[in-house]
Short mmCIF file of C-alpha atoms in Angstrom, two decimals:
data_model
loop_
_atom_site.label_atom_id
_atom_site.label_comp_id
_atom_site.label_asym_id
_atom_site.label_seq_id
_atom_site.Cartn_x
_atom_site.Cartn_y
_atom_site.Cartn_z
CA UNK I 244 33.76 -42.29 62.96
CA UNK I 245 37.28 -43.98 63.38
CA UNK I 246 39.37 -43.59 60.25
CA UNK I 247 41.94 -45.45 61.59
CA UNK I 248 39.96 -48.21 60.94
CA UNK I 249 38.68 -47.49 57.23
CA UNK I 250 39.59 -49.94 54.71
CA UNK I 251 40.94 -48.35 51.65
CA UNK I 252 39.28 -51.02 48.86
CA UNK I 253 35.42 -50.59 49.95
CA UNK I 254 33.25 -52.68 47.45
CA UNK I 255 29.79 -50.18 47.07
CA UNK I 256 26.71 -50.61 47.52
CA UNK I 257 24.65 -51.91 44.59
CA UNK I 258 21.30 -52.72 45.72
CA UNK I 259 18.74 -51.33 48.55
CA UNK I 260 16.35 -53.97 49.59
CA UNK I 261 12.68 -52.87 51.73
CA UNK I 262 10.10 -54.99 53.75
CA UNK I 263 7.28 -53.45 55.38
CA UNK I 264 6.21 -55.50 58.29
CA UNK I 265 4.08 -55.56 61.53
CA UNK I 266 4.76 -57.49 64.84
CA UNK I 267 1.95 -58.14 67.40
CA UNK I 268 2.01 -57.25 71.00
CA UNK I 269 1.38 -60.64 72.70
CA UNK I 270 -1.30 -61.31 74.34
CA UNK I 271 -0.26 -60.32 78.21
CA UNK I 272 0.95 -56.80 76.80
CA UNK I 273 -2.45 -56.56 74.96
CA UNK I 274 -4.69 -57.49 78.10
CA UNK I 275 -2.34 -54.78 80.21
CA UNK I 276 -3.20 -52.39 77.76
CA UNK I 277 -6.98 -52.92 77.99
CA UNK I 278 -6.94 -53.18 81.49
CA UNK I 279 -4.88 -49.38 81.92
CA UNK I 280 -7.60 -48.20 79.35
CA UNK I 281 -6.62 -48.78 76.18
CA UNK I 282 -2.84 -47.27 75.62
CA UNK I 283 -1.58 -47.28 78.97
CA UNK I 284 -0.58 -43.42 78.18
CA UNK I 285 -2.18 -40.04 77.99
CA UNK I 286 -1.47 -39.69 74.26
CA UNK I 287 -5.03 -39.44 73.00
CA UNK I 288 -4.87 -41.64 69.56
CA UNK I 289 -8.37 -43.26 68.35
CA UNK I 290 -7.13 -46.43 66.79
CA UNK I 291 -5.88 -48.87 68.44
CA UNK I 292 -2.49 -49.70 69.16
CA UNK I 293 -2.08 -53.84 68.68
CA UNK I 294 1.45 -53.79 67.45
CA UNK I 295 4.57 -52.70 65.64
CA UNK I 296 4.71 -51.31 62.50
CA UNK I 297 8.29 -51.51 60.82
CA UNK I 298 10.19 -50.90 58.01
CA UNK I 299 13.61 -53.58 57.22
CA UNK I 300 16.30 -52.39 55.03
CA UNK I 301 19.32 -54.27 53.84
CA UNK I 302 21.84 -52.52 52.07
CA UNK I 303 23.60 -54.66 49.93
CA UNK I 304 27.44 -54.43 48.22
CA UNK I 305 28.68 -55.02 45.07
CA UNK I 306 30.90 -58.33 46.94
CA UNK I 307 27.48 -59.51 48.80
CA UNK I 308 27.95 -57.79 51.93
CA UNK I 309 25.14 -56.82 53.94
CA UNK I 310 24.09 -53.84 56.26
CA UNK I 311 20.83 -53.73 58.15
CA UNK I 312 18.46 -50.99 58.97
CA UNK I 313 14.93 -51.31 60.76
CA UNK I 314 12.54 -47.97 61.21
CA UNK I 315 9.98 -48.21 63.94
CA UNK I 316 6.53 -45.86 62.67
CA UNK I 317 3.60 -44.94 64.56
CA UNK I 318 1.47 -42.56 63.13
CA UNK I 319 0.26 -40.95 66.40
CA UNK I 320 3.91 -39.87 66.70
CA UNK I 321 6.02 -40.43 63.58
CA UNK I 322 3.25 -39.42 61.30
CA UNK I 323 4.24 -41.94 58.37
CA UNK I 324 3.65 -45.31 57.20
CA UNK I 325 6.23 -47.79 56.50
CA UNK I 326 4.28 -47.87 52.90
CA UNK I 327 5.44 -44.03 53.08
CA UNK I 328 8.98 -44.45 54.36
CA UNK I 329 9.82 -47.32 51.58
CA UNK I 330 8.20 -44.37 48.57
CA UNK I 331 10.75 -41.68 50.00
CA UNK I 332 13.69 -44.37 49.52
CA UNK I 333 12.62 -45.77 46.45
CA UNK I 334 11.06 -42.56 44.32
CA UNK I 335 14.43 -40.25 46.01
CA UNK I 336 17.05 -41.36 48.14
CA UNK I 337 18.07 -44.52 46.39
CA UNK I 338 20.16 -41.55 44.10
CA UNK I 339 22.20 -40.99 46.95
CA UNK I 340 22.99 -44.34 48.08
CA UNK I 341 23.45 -46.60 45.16
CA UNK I 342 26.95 -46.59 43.86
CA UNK I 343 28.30 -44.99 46.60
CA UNK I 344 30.97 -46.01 49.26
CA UNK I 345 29.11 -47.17 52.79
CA UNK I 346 31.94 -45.21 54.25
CA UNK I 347 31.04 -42.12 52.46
CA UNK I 348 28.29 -41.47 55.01
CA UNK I 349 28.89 -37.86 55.47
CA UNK I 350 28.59 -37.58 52.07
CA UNK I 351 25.45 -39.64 51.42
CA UNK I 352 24.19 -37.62 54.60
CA UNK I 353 24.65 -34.15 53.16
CA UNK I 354 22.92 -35.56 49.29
CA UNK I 355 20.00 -36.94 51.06
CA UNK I 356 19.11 -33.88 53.38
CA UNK I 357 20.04 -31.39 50.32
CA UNK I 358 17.68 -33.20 47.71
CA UNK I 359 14.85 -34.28 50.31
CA UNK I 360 13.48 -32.29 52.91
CA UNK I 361 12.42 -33.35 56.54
CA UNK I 362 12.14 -37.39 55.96
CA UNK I 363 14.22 -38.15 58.84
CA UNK I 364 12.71 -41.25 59.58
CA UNK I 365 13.42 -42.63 55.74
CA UNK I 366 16.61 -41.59 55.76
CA UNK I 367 17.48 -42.64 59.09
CA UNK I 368 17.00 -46.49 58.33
CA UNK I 369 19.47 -46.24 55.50
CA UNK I 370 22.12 -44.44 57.43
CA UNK I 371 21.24 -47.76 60.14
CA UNK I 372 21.93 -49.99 57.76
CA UNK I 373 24.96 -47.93 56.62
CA UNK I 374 26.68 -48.39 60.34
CA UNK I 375 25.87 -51.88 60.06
CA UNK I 376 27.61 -52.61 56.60
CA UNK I 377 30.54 -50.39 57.52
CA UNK I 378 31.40 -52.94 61.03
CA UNK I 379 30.79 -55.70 58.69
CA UNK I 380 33.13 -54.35 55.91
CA UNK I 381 35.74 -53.31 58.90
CA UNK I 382 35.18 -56.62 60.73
CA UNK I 383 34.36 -54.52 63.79
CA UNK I 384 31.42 -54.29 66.07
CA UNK I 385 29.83 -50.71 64.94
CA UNK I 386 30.27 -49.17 68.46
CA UNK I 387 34.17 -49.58 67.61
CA UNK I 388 33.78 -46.83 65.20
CA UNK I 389 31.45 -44.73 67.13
CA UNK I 390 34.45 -44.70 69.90
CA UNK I 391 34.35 -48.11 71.47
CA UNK I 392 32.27 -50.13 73.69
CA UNK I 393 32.53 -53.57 72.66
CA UNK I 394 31.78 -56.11 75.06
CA UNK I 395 30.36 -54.11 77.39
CA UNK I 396 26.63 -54.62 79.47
CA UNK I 397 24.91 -51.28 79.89
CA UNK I 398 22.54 -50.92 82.51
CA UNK I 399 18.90 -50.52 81.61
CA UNK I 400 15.60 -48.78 82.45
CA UNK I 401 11.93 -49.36 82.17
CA UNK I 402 8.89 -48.03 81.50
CA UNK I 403 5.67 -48.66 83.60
CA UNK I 404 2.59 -48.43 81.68
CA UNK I 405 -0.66 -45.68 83.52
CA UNK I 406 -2.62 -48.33 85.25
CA UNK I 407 -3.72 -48.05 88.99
CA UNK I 408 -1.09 -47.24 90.90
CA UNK I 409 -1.19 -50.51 93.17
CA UNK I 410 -0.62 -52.44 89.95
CA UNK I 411 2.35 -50.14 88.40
CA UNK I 412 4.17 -50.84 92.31
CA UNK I 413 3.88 -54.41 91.82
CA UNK I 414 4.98 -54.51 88.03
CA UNK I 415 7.52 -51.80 88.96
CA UNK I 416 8.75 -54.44 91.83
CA UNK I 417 9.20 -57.49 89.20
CA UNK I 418 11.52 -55.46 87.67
CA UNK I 419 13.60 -54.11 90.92
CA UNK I 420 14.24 -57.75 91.74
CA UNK I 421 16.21 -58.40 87.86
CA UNK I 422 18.20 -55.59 88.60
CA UNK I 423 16.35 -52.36 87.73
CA UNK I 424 17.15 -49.75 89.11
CA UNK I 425 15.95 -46.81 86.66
CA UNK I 426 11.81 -46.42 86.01
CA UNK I 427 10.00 -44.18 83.52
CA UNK I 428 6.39 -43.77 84.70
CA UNK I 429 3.62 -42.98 82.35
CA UNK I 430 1.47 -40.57 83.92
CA UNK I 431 -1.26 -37.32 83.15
CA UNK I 432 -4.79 -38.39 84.32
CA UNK I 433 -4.86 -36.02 87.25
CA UNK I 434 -2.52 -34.28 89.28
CA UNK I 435 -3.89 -35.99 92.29
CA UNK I 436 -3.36 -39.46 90.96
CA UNK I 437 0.32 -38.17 89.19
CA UNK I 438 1.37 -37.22 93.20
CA UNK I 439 -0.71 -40.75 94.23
CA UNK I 440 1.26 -42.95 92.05
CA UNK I 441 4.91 -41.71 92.31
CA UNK I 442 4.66 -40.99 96.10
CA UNK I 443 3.67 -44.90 96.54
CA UNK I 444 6.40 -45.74 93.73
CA UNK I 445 9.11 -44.22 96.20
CA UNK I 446 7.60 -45.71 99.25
CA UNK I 447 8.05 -49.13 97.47
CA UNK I 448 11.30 -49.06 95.44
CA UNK I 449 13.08 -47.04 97.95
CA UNK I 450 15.45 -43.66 97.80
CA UNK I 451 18.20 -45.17 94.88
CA UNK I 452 15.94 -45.79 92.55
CA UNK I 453 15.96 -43.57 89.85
CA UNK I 454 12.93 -42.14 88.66
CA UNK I 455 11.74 -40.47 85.14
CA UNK I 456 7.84 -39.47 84.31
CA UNK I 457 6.28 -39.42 80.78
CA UNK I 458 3.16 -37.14 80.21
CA UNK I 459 2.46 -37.65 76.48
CA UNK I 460 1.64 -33.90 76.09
CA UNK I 461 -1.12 -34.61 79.25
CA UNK I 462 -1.10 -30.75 80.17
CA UNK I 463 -1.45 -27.42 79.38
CA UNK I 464 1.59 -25.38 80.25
CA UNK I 465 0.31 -23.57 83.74
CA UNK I 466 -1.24 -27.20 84.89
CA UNK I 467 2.14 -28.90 84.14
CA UNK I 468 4.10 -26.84 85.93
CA UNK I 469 1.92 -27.58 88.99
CA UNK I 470 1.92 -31.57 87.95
CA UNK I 471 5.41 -31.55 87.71
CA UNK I 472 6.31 -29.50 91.00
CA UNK I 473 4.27 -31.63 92.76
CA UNK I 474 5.79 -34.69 92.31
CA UNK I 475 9.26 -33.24 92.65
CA UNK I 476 9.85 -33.60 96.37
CA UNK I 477 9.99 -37.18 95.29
CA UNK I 478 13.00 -37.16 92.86
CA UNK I 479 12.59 -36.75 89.09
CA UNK I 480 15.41 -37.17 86.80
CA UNK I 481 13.29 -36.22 83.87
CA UNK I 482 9.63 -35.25 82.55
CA UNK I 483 9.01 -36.78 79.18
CA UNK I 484 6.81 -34.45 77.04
CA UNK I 485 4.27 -32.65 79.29
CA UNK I 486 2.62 -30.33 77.17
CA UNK I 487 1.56 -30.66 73.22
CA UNK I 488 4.18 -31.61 71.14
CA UNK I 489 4.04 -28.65 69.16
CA UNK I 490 4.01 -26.67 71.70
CA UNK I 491 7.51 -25.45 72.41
CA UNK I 492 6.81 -21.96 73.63
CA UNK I 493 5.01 -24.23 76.17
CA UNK I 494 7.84 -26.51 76.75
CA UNK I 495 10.06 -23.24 77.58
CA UNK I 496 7.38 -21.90 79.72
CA UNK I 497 7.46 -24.93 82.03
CA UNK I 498 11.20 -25.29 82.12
CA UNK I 499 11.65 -21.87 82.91
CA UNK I 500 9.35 -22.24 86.17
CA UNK I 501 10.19 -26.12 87.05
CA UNK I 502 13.58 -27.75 88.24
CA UNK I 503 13.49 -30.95 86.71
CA UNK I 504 15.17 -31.43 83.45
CA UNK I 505 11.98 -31.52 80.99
CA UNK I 506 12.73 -33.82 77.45
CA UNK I 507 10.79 -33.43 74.48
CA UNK I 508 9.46 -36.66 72.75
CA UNK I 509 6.45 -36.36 70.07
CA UNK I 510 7.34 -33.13 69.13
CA UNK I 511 11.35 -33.46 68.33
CA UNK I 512 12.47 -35.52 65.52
CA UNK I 513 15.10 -33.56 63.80
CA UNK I 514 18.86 -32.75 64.86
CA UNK I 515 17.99 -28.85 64.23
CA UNK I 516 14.63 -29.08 66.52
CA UNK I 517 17.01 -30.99 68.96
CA UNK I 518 19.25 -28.01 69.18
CA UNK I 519 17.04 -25.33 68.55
CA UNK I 520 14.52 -26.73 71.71
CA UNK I 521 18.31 -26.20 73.92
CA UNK I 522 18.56 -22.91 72.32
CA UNK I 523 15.18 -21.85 73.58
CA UNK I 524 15.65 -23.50 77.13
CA UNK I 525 12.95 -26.08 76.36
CA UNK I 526 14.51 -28.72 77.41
CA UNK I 527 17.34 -29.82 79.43
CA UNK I 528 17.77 -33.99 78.85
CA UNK I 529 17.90 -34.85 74.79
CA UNK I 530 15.71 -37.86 73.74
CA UNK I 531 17.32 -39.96 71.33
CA UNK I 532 15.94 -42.61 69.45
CA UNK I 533 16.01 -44.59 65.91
CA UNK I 534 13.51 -42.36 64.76
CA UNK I 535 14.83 -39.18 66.68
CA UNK I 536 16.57 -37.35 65.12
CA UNK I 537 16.99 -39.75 62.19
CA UNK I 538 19.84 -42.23 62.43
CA UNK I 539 23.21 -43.29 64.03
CA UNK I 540 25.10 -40.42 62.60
CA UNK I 541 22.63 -37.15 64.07
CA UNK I 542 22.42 -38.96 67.13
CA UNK I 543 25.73 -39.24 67.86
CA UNK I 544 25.84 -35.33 66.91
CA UNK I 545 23.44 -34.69 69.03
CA UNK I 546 25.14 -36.46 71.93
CA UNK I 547 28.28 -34.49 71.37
CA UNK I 548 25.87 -31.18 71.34
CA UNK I 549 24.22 -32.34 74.38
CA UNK I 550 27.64 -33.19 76.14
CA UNK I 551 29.11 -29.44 75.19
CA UNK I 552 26.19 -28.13 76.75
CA UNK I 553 26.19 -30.35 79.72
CA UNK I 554 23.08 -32.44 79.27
CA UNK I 555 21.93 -35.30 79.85
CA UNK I 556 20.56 -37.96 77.02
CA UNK I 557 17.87 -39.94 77.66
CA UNK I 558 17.70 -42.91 74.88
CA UNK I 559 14.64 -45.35 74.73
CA UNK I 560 12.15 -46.77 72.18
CA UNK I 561 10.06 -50.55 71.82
CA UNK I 562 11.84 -51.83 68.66
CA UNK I 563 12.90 -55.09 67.22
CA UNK I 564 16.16 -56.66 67.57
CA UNK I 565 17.96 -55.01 64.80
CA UNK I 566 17.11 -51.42 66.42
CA UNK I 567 17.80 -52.68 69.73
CA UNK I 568 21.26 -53.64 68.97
CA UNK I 569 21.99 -50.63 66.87
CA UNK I 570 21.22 -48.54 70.24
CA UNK I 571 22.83 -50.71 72.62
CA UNK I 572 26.42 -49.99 70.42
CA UNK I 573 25.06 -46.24 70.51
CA UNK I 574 24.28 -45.93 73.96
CA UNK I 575 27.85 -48.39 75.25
CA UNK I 576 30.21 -46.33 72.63
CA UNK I 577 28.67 -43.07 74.75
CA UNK I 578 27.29 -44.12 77.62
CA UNK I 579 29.56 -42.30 80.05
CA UNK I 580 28.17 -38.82 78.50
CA UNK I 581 24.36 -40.51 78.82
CA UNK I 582 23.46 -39.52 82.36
CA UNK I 583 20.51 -42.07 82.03
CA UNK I 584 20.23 -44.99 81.86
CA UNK I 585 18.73 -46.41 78.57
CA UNK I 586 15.23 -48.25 78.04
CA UNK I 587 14.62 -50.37 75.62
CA UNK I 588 11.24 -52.01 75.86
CA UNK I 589 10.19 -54.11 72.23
CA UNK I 590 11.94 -57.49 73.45
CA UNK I 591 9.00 -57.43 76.05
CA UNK I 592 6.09 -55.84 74.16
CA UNK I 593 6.99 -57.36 70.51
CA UNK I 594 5.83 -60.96 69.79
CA UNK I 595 9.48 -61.21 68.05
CA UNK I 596 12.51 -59.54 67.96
CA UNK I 597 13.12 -60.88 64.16
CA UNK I 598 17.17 -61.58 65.06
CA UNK I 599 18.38 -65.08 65.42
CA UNK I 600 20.22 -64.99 69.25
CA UNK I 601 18.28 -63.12 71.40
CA UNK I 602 20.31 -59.87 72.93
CA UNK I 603 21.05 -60.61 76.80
CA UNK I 604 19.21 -58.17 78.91
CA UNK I 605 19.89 -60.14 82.03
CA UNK I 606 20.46 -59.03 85.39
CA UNK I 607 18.93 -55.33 84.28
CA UNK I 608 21.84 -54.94 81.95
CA UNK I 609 21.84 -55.00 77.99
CA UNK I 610 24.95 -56.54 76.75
CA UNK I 611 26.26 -55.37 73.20
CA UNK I 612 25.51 -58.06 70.70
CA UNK I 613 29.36 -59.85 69.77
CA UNK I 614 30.46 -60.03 66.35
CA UNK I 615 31.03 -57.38 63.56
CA UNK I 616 28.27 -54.88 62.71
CA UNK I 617 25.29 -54.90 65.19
CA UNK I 618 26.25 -58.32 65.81
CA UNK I 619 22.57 -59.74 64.73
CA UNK I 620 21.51 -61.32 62.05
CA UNK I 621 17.86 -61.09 60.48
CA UNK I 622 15.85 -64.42 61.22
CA UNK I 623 14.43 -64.52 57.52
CA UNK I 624 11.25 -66.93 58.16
CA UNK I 625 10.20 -64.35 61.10
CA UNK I 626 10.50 -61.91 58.50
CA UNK I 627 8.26 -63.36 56.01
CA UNK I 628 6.03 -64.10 58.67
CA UNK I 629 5.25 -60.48 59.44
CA UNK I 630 5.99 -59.02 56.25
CA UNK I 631 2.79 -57.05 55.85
CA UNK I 632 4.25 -56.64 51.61
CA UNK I 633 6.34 -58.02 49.33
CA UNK I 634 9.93 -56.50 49.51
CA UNK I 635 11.12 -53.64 47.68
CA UNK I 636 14.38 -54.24 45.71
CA UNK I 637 16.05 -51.25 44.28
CA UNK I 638 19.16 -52.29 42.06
CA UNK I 639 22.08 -50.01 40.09
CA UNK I 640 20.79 -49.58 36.58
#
């Protein structure tokens, strides 16, 4: 963080405020689903998957400042409930939080990960919102005191859902002609149909487009290893994931006999399981995320670890606008140690984004919101319109 830009007279925070919520897909993302099968992906969760579940935080000063926070959950993947997420907060880390100085991060960091185990996902909306209230406080945008970035348009990926492969070309093609030029395929059904889909992909987007696969923990170690060599005569930046998530003896297996850079996804949520998956040559591209490893602050550790090492970071999730903006300032304050490009997907698959002005993806680029924090504000009637519960307020006794 830039110190330079501290201010010396920081009013603290007073008051932790938490609303559980859940956005629809609309109806087109919905009827894609159903028509690729259900998810779209290989990840082999029963229920169904008809929206977002979220968790909103504002982080409140003693002068009426706000920060904002939002935590994306799945419990497929993150294995916890927004309910869950808001008890950690309120029955723990509100100790840590209220009364202190926003810009006393490290400290509030170091409290909440000595006092509460694992949680990363709890205590990485709070250290959101933290960023948020510390650019409003500074009258900065937040990337300014991640290193800079302000004002700039960072180029963006996508993500093509497992459908036929006829109909992930022509989606795939939409999104060429606004300016695409990175794609993250979902595949895993076969290895036949992996080889069918991305050899038509690079027939039909042509040799500079940049391609990434996702597996969702589709294989077994010896079968991904074939999958994956297969389709690398085509030109694969990175495969997502391709063996169970808790599998990283597998992961290092299939590095060690593959040359694409393999990421971990559903299996890596902490910055030590970031670092020790390097450790064990596991993986060679980070994935980064609001949920991964658990806020702004271990993500931009693990992009300095990931830069020392020299690897690439791959960030991308389907969040709401809040999220999206806090990884936009992430991803332009760092973007020239990124080697990917980023994706972020929930202004397309979310019904709402719950921000007032809409963040400017156009012309396959993702400008950083303007004005001080994240540069968003919450759109409050949105967010009692989703609110799946009343909001949580935690105040200094």
């Amino acid at each position: 963080m830039d110190t330079m830009n501290r201010p010396t007279d920081v009013p603290v925070i007073t008051a932790i405020e938490l609303t559980p919520l859940k956005v629809p897909f609309p109806a087109f993302v919905r009827e894609a689903m159903q028509s690729a099968g259900g998810l779209g992906m290989m990840i082999p969760a029963e229920e169904e998957w008809l929206g977002g579940d979220f968790v909103i935080c504002r982080l409140i000063t003693e002068d009426g400042s706000v920060g904002l926070g939002e935590q994306f959950v799945w419990l497929p993947e993150t294995g916890v409930s927004p309910d869950q997420i808001i008890a950690a907060i309120k029955e723990a880390l509100y100790l840590y939080v209220l009364g202190e100085n926003p810009f006393n991060l490290e400290q509030i960091r170091i409290r909440m990960h000595n006092n509460v185990a694992r949680n990363e996902t709890a205590k990485g909306l709070i250290d959101m919102a933290a960023w948020d209230l510390m650019g409003r406080i500074a009258k900065r945008p937040s990337c300014c005191l991640m290193g800079g970035g302000a004002g700039a348009a960072v180029p963006m990926g996508v993500l093509i859902p497992l459908m036929e492969a006829e109909t992930m070309a022509a989606l795939a093609l939409d999104f060429l002609k606004t300016g695409i030029r990175t794609f993250r395929f979902k595949l895993g059904r076969s290895i036949t149909e992996d080889v069918k889909i991305i050899s038509l992909m690079r027939e039909k987007l042509g040799a500079e487009a940049r391609f990434r696969v996702d597996y969702n923990q589709a294989y077994t170690p010896d079968v991904a290893i074939r999958a994956i060599r297969a389709i690398e005569p085509f030109g694969i930046d990175v495969a997502e994931q391709p063996v169970l998530a808790t599998n990283w003896l597998g992961m290092a297996y299939v590095q060690k006999h593959v040359l694409t850079p393999l990421m971990a996804h559903e299996g890596c949520f902490s910055l030590s399981d970031i670092v020790t998956l390097i450790e064990m040559n596991a993986i060679r591209v980070v994935g980064i995320n609001t949920e991964r490893p658990g806020g702004i602050t271990d993500a931009l550790r693990a992009l300095t670890y990931a830069e020392m090492r020299g690897l690439g970071v791959v960030i991308h999730n389907q969040t709401l606008g809040i999220a999206s903006a806090a990884q936009i300032h992430l991803a332009a304050a760092r973007y020239n140690v990124l080697g990917h490009d980023p994706e972020l997907f929930g202004h397309i698959m979310l019904e709402d984004d719950l921000i007032i002005t809409p963040i400017d993806y156009s012309n396959g680029k993702a400008k950083v919101p303007a004005g001080t924090g994240w540069g968003v504000e919450l759109d409050e009637a949105a967010l009692a319109r989703y609110a799946t519960g009343t909001t949580v307020k935690i105040h200094m006794p």
